Short mmCIF file of C-alpha atoms and ligand atoms in Angstrom, two decimals:
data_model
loop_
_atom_site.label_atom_id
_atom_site.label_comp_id
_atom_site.label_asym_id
_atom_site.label_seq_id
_atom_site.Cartn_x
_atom_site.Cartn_y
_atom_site.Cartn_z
CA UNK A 11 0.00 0.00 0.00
CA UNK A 12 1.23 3.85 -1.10
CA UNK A 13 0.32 6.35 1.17
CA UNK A 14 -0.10 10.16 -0.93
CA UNK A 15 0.73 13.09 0.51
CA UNK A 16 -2.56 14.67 -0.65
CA UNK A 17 -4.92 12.74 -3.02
CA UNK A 18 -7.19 15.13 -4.98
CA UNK A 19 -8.84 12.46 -6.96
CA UNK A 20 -10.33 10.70 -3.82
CA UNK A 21 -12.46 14.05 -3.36
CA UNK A 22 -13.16 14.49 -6.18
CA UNK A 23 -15.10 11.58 -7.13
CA UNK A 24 -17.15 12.29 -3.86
CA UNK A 25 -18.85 15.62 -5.66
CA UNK A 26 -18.60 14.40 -9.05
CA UNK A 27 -22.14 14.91 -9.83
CA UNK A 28 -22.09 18.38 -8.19
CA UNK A 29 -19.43 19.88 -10.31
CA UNK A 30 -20.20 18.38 -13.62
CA UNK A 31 -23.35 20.04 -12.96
CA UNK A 32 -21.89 23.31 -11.48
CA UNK A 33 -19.82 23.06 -14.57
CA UNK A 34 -22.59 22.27 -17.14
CA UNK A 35 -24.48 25.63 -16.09
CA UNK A 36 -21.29 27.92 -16.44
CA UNK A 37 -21.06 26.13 -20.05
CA UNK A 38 -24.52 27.43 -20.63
CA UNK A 39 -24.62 30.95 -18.99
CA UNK A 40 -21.26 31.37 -20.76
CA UNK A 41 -19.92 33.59 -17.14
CA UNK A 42 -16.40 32.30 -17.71
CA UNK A 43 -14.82 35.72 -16.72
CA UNK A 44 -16.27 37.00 -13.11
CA UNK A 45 -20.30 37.42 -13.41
CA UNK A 46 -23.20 35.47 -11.09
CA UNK A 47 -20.88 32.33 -10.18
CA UNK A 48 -18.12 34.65 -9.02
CA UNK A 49 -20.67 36.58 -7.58
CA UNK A 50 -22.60 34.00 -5.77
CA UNK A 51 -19.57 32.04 -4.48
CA UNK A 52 -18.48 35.90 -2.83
CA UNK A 53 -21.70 35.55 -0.63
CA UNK A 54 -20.85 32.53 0.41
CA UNK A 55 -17.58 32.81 1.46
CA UNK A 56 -18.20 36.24 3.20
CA UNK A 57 -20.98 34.63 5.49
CA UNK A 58 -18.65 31.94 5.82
CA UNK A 59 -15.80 33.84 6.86
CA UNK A 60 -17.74 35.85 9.29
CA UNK A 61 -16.68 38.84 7.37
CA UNK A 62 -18.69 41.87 5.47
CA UNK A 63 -17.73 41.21 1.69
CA UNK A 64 -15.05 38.89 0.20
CA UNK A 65 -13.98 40.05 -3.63
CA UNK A 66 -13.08 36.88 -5.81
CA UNK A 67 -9.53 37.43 -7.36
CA UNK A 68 -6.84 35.31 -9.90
CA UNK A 69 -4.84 33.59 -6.67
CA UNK A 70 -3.54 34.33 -3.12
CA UNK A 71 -0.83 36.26 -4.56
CA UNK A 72 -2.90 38.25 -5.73
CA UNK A 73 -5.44 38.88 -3.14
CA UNK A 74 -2.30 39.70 -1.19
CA UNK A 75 -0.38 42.06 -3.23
CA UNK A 76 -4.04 44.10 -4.29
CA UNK A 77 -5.01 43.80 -0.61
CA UNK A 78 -1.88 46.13 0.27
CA UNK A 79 -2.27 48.20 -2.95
CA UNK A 80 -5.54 49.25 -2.27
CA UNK A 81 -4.59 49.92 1.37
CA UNK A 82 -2.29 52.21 0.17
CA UNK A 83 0.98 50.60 0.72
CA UNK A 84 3.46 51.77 -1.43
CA UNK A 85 7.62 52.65 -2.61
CA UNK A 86 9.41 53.29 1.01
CA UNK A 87 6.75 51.34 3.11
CA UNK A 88 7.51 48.91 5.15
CA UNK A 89 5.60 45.66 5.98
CA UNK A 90 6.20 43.40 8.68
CA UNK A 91 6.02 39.79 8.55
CA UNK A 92 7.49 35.77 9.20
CA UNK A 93 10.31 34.24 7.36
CA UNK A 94 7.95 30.80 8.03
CA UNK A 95 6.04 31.20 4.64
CA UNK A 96 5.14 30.66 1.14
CA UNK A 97 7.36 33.31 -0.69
CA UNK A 98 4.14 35.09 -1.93
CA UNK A 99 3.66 36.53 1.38
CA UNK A 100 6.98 38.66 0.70
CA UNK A 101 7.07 39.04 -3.07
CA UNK A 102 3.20 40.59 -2.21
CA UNK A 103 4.93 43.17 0.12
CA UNK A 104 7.84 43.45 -2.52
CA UNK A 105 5.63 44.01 -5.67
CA UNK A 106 3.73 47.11 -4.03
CA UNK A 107 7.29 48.76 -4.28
CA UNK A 108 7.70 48.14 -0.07
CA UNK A 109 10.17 45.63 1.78
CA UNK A 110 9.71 42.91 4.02
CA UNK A 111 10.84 43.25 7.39
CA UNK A 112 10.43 39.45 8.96
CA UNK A 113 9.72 38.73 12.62
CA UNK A 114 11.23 35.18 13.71
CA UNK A 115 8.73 32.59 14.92
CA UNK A 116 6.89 31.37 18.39
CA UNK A 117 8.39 27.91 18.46
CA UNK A 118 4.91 26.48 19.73
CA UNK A 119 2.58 27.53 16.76
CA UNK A 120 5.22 28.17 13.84
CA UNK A 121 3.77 31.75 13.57
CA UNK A 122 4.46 35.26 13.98
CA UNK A 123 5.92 35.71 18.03
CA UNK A 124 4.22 39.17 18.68
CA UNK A 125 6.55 39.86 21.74
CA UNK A 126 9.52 40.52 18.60
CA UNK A 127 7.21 43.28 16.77
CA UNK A 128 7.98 46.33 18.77
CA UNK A 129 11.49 46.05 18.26
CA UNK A 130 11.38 45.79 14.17
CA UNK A 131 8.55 48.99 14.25
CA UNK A 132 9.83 51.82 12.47
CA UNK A 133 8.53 55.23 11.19
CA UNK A 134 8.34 53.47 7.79
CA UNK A 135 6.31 50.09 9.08
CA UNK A 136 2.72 50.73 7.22
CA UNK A 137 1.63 47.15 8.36
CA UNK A 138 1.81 43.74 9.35
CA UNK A 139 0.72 40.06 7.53
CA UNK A 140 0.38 37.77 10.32
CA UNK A 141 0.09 34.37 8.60
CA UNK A 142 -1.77 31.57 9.90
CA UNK A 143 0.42 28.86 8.75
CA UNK A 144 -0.68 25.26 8.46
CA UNK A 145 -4.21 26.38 9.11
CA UNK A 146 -3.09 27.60 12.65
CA UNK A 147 -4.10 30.99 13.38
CA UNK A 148 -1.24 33.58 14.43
CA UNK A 149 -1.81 34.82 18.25
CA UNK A 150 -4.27 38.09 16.74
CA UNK A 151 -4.87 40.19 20.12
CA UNK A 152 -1.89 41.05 20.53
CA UNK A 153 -0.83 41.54 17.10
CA UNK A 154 -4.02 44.08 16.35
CA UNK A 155 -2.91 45.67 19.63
CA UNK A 156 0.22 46.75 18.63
CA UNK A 157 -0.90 47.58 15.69
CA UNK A 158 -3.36 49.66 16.67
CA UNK A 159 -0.74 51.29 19.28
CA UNK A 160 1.00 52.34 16.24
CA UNK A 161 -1.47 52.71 13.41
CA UNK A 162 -0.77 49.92 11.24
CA UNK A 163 -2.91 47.80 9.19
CA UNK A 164 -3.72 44.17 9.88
CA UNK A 165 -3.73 41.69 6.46
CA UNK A 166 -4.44 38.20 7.53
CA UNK A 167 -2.29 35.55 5.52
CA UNK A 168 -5.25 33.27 6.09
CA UNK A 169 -4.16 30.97 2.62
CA UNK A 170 -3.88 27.92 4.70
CA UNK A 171 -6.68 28.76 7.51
CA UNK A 172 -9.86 28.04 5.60
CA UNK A 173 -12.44 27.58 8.44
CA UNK A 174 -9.42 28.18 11.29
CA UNK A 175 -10.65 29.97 14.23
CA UNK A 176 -8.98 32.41 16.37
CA UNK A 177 -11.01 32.44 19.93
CA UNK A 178 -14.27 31.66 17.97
CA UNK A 179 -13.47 33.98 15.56
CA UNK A 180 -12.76 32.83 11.69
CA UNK A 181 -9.26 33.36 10.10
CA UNK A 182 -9.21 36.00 7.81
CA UNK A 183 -11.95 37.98 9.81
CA UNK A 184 -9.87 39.56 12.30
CA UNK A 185 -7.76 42.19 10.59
CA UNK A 186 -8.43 45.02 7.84
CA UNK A 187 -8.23 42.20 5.43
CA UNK A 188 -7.73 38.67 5.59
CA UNK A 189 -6.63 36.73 2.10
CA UNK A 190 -7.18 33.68 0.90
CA UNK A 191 -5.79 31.26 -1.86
CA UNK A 192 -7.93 28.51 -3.43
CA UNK A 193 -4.92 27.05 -5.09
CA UNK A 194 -6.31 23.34 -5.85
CA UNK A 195 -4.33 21.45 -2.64
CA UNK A 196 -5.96 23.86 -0.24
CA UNK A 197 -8.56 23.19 2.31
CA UNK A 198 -10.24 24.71 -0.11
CA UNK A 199 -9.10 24.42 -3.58
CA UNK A 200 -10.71 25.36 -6.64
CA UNK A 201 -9.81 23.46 -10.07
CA UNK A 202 -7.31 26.13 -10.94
CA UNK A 203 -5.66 28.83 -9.37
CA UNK A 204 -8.01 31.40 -7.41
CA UNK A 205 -8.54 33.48 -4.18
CA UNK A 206 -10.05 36.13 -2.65
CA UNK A 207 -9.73 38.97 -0.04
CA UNK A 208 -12.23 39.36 2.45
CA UNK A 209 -13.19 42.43 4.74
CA UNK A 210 -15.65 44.17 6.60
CA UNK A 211 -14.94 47.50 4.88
CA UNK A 212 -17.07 48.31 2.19
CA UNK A 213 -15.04 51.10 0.54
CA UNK A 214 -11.78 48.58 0.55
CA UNK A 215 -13.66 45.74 -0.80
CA UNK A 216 -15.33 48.08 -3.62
CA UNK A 217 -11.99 49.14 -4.70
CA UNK A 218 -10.14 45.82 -4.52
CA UNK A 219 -13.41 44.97 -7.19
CA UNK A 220 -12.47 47.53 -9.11
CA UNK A 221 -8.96 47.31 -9.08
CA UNK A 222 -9.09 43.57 -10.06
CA UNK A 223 -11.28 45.00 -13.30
CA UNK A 224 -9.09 47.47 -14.82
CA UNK A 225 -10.07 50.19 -12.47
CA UNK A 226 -13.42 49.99 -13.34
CA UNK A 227 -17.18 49.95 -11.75
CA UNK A 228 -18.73 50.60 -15.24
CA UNK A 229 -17.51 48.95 -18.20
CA UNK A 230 -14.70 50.87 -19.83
CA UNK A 231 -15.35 53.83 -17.79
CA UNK A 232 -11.84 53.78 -15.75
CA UNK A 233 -11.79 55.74 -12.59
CA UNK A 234 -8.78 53.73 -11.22
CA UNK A 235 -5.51 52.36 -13.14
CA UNK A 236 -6.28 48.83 -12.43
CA UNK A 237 -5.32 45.06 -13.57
CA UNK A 238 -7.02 42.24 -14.63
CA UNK A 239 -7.29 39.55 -11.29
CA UNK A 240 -11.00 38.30 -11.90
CA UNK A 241 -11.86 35.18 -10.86
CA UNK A 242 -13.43 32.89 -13.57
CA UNK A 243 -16.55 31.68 -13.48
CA UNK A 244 -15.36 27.97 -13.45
CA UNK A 245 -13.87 28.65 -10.32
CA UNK A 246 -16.80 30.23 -8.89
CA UNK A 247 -18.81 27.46 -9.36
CA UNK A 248 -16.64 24.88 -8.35
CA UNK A 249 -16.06 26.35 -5.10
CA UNK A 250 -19.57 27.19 -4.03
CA UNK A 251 -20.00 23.38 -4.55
CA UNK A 252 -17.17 22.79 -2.56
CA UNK A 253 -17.67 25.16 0.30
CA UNK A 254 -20.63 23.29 1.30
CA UNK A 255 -18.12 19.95 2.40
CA UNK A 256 -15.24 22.28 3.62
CA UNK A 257 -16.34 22.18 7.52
CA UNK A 258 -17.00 18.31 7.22
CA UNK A 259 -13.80 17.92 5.50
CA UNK A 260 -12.01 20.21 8.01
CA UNK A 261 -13.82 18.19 11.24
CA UNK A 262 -12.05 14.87 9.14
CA UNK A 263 -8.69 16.50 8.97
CA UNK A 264 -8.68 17.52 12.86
CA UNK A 265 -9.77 14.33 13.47
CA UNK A 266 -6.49 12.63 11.23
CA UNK A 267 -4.74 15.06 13.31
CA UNK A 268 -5.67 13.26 16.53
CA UNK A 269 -5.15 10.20 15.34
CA UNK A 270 -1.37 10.52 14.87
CA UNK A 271 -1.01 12.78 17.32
CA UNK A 272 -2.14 10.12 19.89
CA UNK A 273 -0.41 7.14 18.07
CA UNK A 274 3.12 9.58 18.19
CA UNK A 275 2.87 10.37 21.40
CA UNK A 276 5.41 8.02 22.64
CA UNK A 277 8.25 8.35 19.46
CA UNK A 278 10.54 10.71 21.76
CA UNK A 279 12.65 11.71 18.50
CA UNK A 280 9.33 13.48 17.01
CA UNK A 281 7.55 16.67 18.10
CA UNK A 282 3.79 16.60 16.85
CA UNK A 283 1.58 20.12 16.25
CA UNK A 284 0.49 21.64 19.10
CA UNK A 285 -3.07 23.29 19.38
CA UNK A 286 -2.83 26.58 20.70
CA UNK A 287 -5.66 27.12 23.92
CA UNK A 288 -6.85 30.01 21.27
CA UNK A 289 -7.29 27.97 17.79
CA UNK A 290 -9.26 25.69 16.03
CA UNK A 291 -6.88 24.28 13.54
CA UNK A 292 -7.89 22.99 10.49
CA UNK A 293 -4.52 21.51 9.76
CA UNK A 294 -4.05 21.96 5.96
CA UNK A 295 -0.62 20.89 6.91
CA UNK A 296 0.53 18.19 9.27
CA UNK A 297 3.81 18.81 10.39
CA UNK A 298 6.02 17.15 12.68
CA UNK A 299 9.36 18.15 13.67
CA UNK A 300 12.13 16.11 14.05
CA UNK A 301 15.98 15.84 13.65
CA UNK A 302 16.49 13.37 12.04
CA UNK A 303 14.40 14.81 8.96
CA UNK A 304 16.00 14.41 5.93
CA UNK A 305 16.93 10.32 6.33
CA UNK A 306 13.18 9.91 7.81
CA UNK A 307 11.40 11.63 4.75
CA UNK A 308 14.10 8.89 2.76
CA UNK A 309 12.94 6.10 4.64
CA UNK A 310 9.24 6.91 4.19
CA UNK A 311 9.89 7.16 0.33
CA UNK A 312 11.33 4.17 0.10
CA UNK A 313 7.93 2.59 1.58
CA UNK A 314 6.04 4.93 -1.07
CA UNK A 315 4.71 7.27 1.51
CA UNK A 316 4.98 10.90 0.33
CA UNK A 317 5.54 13.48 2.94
CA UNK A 318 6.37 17.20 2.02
CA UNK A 319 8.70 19.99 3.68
CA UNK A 320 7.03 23.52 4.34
CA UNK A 321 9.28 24.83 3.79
CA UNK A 322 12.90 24.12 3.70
CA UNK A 323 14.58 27.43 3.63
CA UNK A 324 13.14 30.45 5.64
CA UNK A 325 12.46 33.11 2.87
CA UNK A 326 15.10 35.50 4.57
CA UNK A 327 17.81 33.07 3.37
CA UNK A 328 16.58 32.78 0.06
CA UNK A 329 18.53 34.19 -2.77
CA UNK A 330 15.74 36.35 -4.20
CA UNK A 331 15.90 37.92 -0.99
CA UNK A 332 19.70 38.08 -0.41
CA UNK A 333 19.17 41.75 -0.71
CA UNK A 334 17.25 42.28 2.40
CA UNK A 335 20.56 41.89 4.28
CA UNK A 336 19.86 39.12 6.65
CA UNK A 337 21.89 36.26 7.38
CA UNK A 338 21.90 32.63 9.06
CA UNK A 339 20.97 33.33 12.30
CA UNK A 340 19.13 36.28 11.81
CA UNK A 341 15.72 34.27 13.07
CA UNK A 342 17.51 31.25 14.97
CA UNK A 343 13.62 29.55 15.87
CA UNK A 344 12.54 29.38 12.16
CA UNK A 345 16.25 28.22 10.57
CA UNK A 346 15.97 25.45 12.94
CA UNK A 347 12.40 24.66 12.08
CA UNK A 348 12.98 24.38 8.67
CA UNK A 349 15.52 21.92 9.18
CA UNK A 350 13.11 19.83 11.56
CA UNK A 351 10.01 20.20 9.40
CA UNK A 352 8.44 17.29 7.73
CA UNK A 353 4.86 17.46 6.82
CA UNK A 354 3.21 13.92 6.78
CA UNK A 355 -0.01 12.80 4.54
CA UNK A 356 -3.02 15.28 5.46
CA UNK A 357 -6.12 15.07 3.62
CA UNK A 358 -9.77 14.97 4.69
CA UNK A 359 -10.15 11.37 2.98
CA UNK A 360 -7.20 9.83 4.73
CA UNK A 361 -8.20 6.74 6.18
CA UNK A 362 -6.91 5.15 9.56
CA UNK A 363 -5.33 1.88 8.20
CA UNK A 364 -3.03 4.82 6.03
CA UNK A 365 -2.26 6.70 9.43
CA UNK A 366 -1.48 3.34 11.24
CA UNK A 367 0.63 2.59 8.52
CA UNK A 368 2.74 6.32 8.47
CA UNK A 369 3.28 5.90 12.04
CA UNK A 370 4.28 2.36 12.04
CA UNK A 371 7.19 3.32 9.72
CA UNK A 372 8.03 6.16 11.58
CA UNK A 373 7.90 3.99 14.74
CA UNK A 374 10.52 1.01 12.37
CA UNK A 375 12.87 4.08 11.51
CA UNK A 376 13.14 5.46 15.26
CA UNK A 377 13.29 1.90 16.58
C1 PLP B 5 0.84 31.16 3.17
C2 PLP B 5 0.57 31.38 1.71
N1 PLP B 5 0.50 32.63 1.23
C3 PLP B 5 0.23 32.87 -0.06
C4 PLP B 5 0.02 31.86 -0.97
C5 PLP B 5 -0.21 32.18 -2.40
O1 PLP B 5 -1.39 31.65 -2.93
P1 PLP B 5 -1.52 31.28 -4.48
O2 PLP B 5 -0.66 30.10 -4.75
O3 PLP B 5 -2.98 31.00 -4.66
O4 PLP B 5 -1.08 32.48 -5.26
C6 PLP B 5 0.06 30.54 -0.52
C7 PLP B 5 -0.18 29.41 -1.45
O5 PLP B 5 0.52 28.45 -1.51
C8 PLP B 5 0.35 30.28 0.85
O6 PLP B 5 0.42 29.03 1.33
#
């Protein structure tokens, strides 16, 4: 038996009915480029979020980078956030003509450690992207209070935290902005690349529409200088379908998440997730630590079980960022995560004779 690090196939042929006919009526409206899908699935994910409005955009990345545009965030800014990411956290803050300033990481939740902010706060820091990595909210109270103490803007990095809570609250909810990527491995995934921003401030949410429209509310009346970042219609569709199954497949995933977590309890050589008393994670990733990574991730090849790293070097060490100035050792907790990481099968359809089996190797390699 194989055991795949994330099997999109399985899911699929769950809703197979549901998308061929959430498919079959885009094919028929002919809404491939934004319109009522797009629309309708913006609803949806706004109530779901707990938020105001959510705008449909092209990706993450983009919901990200337009998120800080249209807050203003521009050349000379600065914008504060982890090393502990996807890249397209930074190139986001990067693209808006700002720089990253990173933060290292609270060795308990892999996330922002809000007790380091105050000291990287400058008269140029415009705002800070807490990200909620692995689908574990960042620690938001005080984040948003030290922001507020300064007058900076909140953008939640919520691309892994579909349906994460923060003290009852939902990811993405918290800040000025919270963005989301429906990249297909996702909690959510759409069958392409999508995402969206959502807010509860109507003036920011009608010009990240317009924005992702060429600037404009009417068409080819321009009030803005905008870009094209619509969502398409496919997308739309597929994820409305989809959204209905996200909390039952995120309930599945915390309860995969138990299961090794129990059955690892007593390997000594591996550190499982831990919950913070503040989250509800929806674990899109599953990530031990351990030191003995790189010849355990081997070993568990060799038995055809796929694991992942998330991600192996800290994006202040990478060379597109070389020109930021840091060096090894600049953020000592998230250089030695990424060598530790290793991020195990994690998917909603996972069954228990697959996580018996992970561990069981795992167990074999330590023994
Ligand atoms: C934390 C984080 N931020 C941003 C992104 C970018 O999203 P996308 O790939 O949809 O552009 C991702 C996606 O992998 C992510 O995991």
């Amino acid at each position: 038996m194989s055991v795949p690090f994330l099997d999109l196939k399985i899911q699929y042929n769950t809703i197979q009915e549901e998308i061929t006919s959430a498919l079959q009526n885009v094919l028929e409206s002919t809404s491939f480029a934004g319109g009522p899908f797009v629309e309708k699935f913006e609803k949806e994910f706004a109530a779901f979020c707990q938020s105001g409005f959510a705008v449909g955009v092209g990706s993450g990345t983009d919901a990200l980078w337009i998120a800080l545009l249209c807050l203003g965030i521009s050349q000379g800014d600065e914008v504060i956030t982890t090393p502990n990411t996807f890249i397209a956290t930074a190139e986001a803050i990067t693209f808006c003509g700002a720089k990253p300033v990173f933060v290292d990481i609270d060795e308990q939740t892999y996330n922002m450690d809000p007790d380091l902010l105050k000291d990287v706060i400058t008269t140029k820091t415009k705002a800070i992207i807490p990200v909620h990595l692995f689908g574990q909210p960042a620690d938001m109270d005080p984040i948003i209070k030290i922001a507020q103490e300064h007058g900076l803007f909140v953008i939640e990095d919520a691309c892994q935290a579909h349906g994460a809570e923060y003290k009852g609250r939902r990811a993405g909810s918290i800040g000025h902005a919270g963005c989301f990527s429906f990249y297909p491995g996702k909690n959510l995934g759409a069958y392409g690349e999508a995402g969206a921003v959502v807010t509860d401030n109507a003036e920011l949410a009608e010009k990240i529409k317009r924005f992702r429209d060429h600037g404009q509310a009417k068409k080819y009346f321009h009030s803005m200088i905008g870009w094209n970042a619509r969502m398409d219609g496919f997308q739309g569709a597929v994820l409305s379908v989809k959204l209905k199954h996200l909390p039952a497949w995120n309930e599945a995933r915390r309860k995969n998440a138990k299961l090794y977590n129990e059955i690892l309890a007593d390997v000594d050589k591996v550190q499982t997730p831990i919950e913070a008393d503040y989250a509800k994670h929806v674990y899109h990733i599953y990530a031990i630590r351990t030191k003995k990574r790189d010849a355990l991730m081997s070993a568990l090849a060799e038995k055809n079980i796929s694991c992942g790293i998330h991600y192996p070097i800290s994006l202040h060490l990478q060379d597109a960022y070389r020109s930021l100035g840091y060096t090894q050792g600049s953020f000592p907790i998230a250089e030695k995560c990424a060598t530790e990481f290793l991020s195990l099968p994690m998917f909603p359809e996972l069954t228990e004779n697959q996580i018996m089996m992970v561990v069981a190797e795992i167990k074999f390699f330590f023994s």
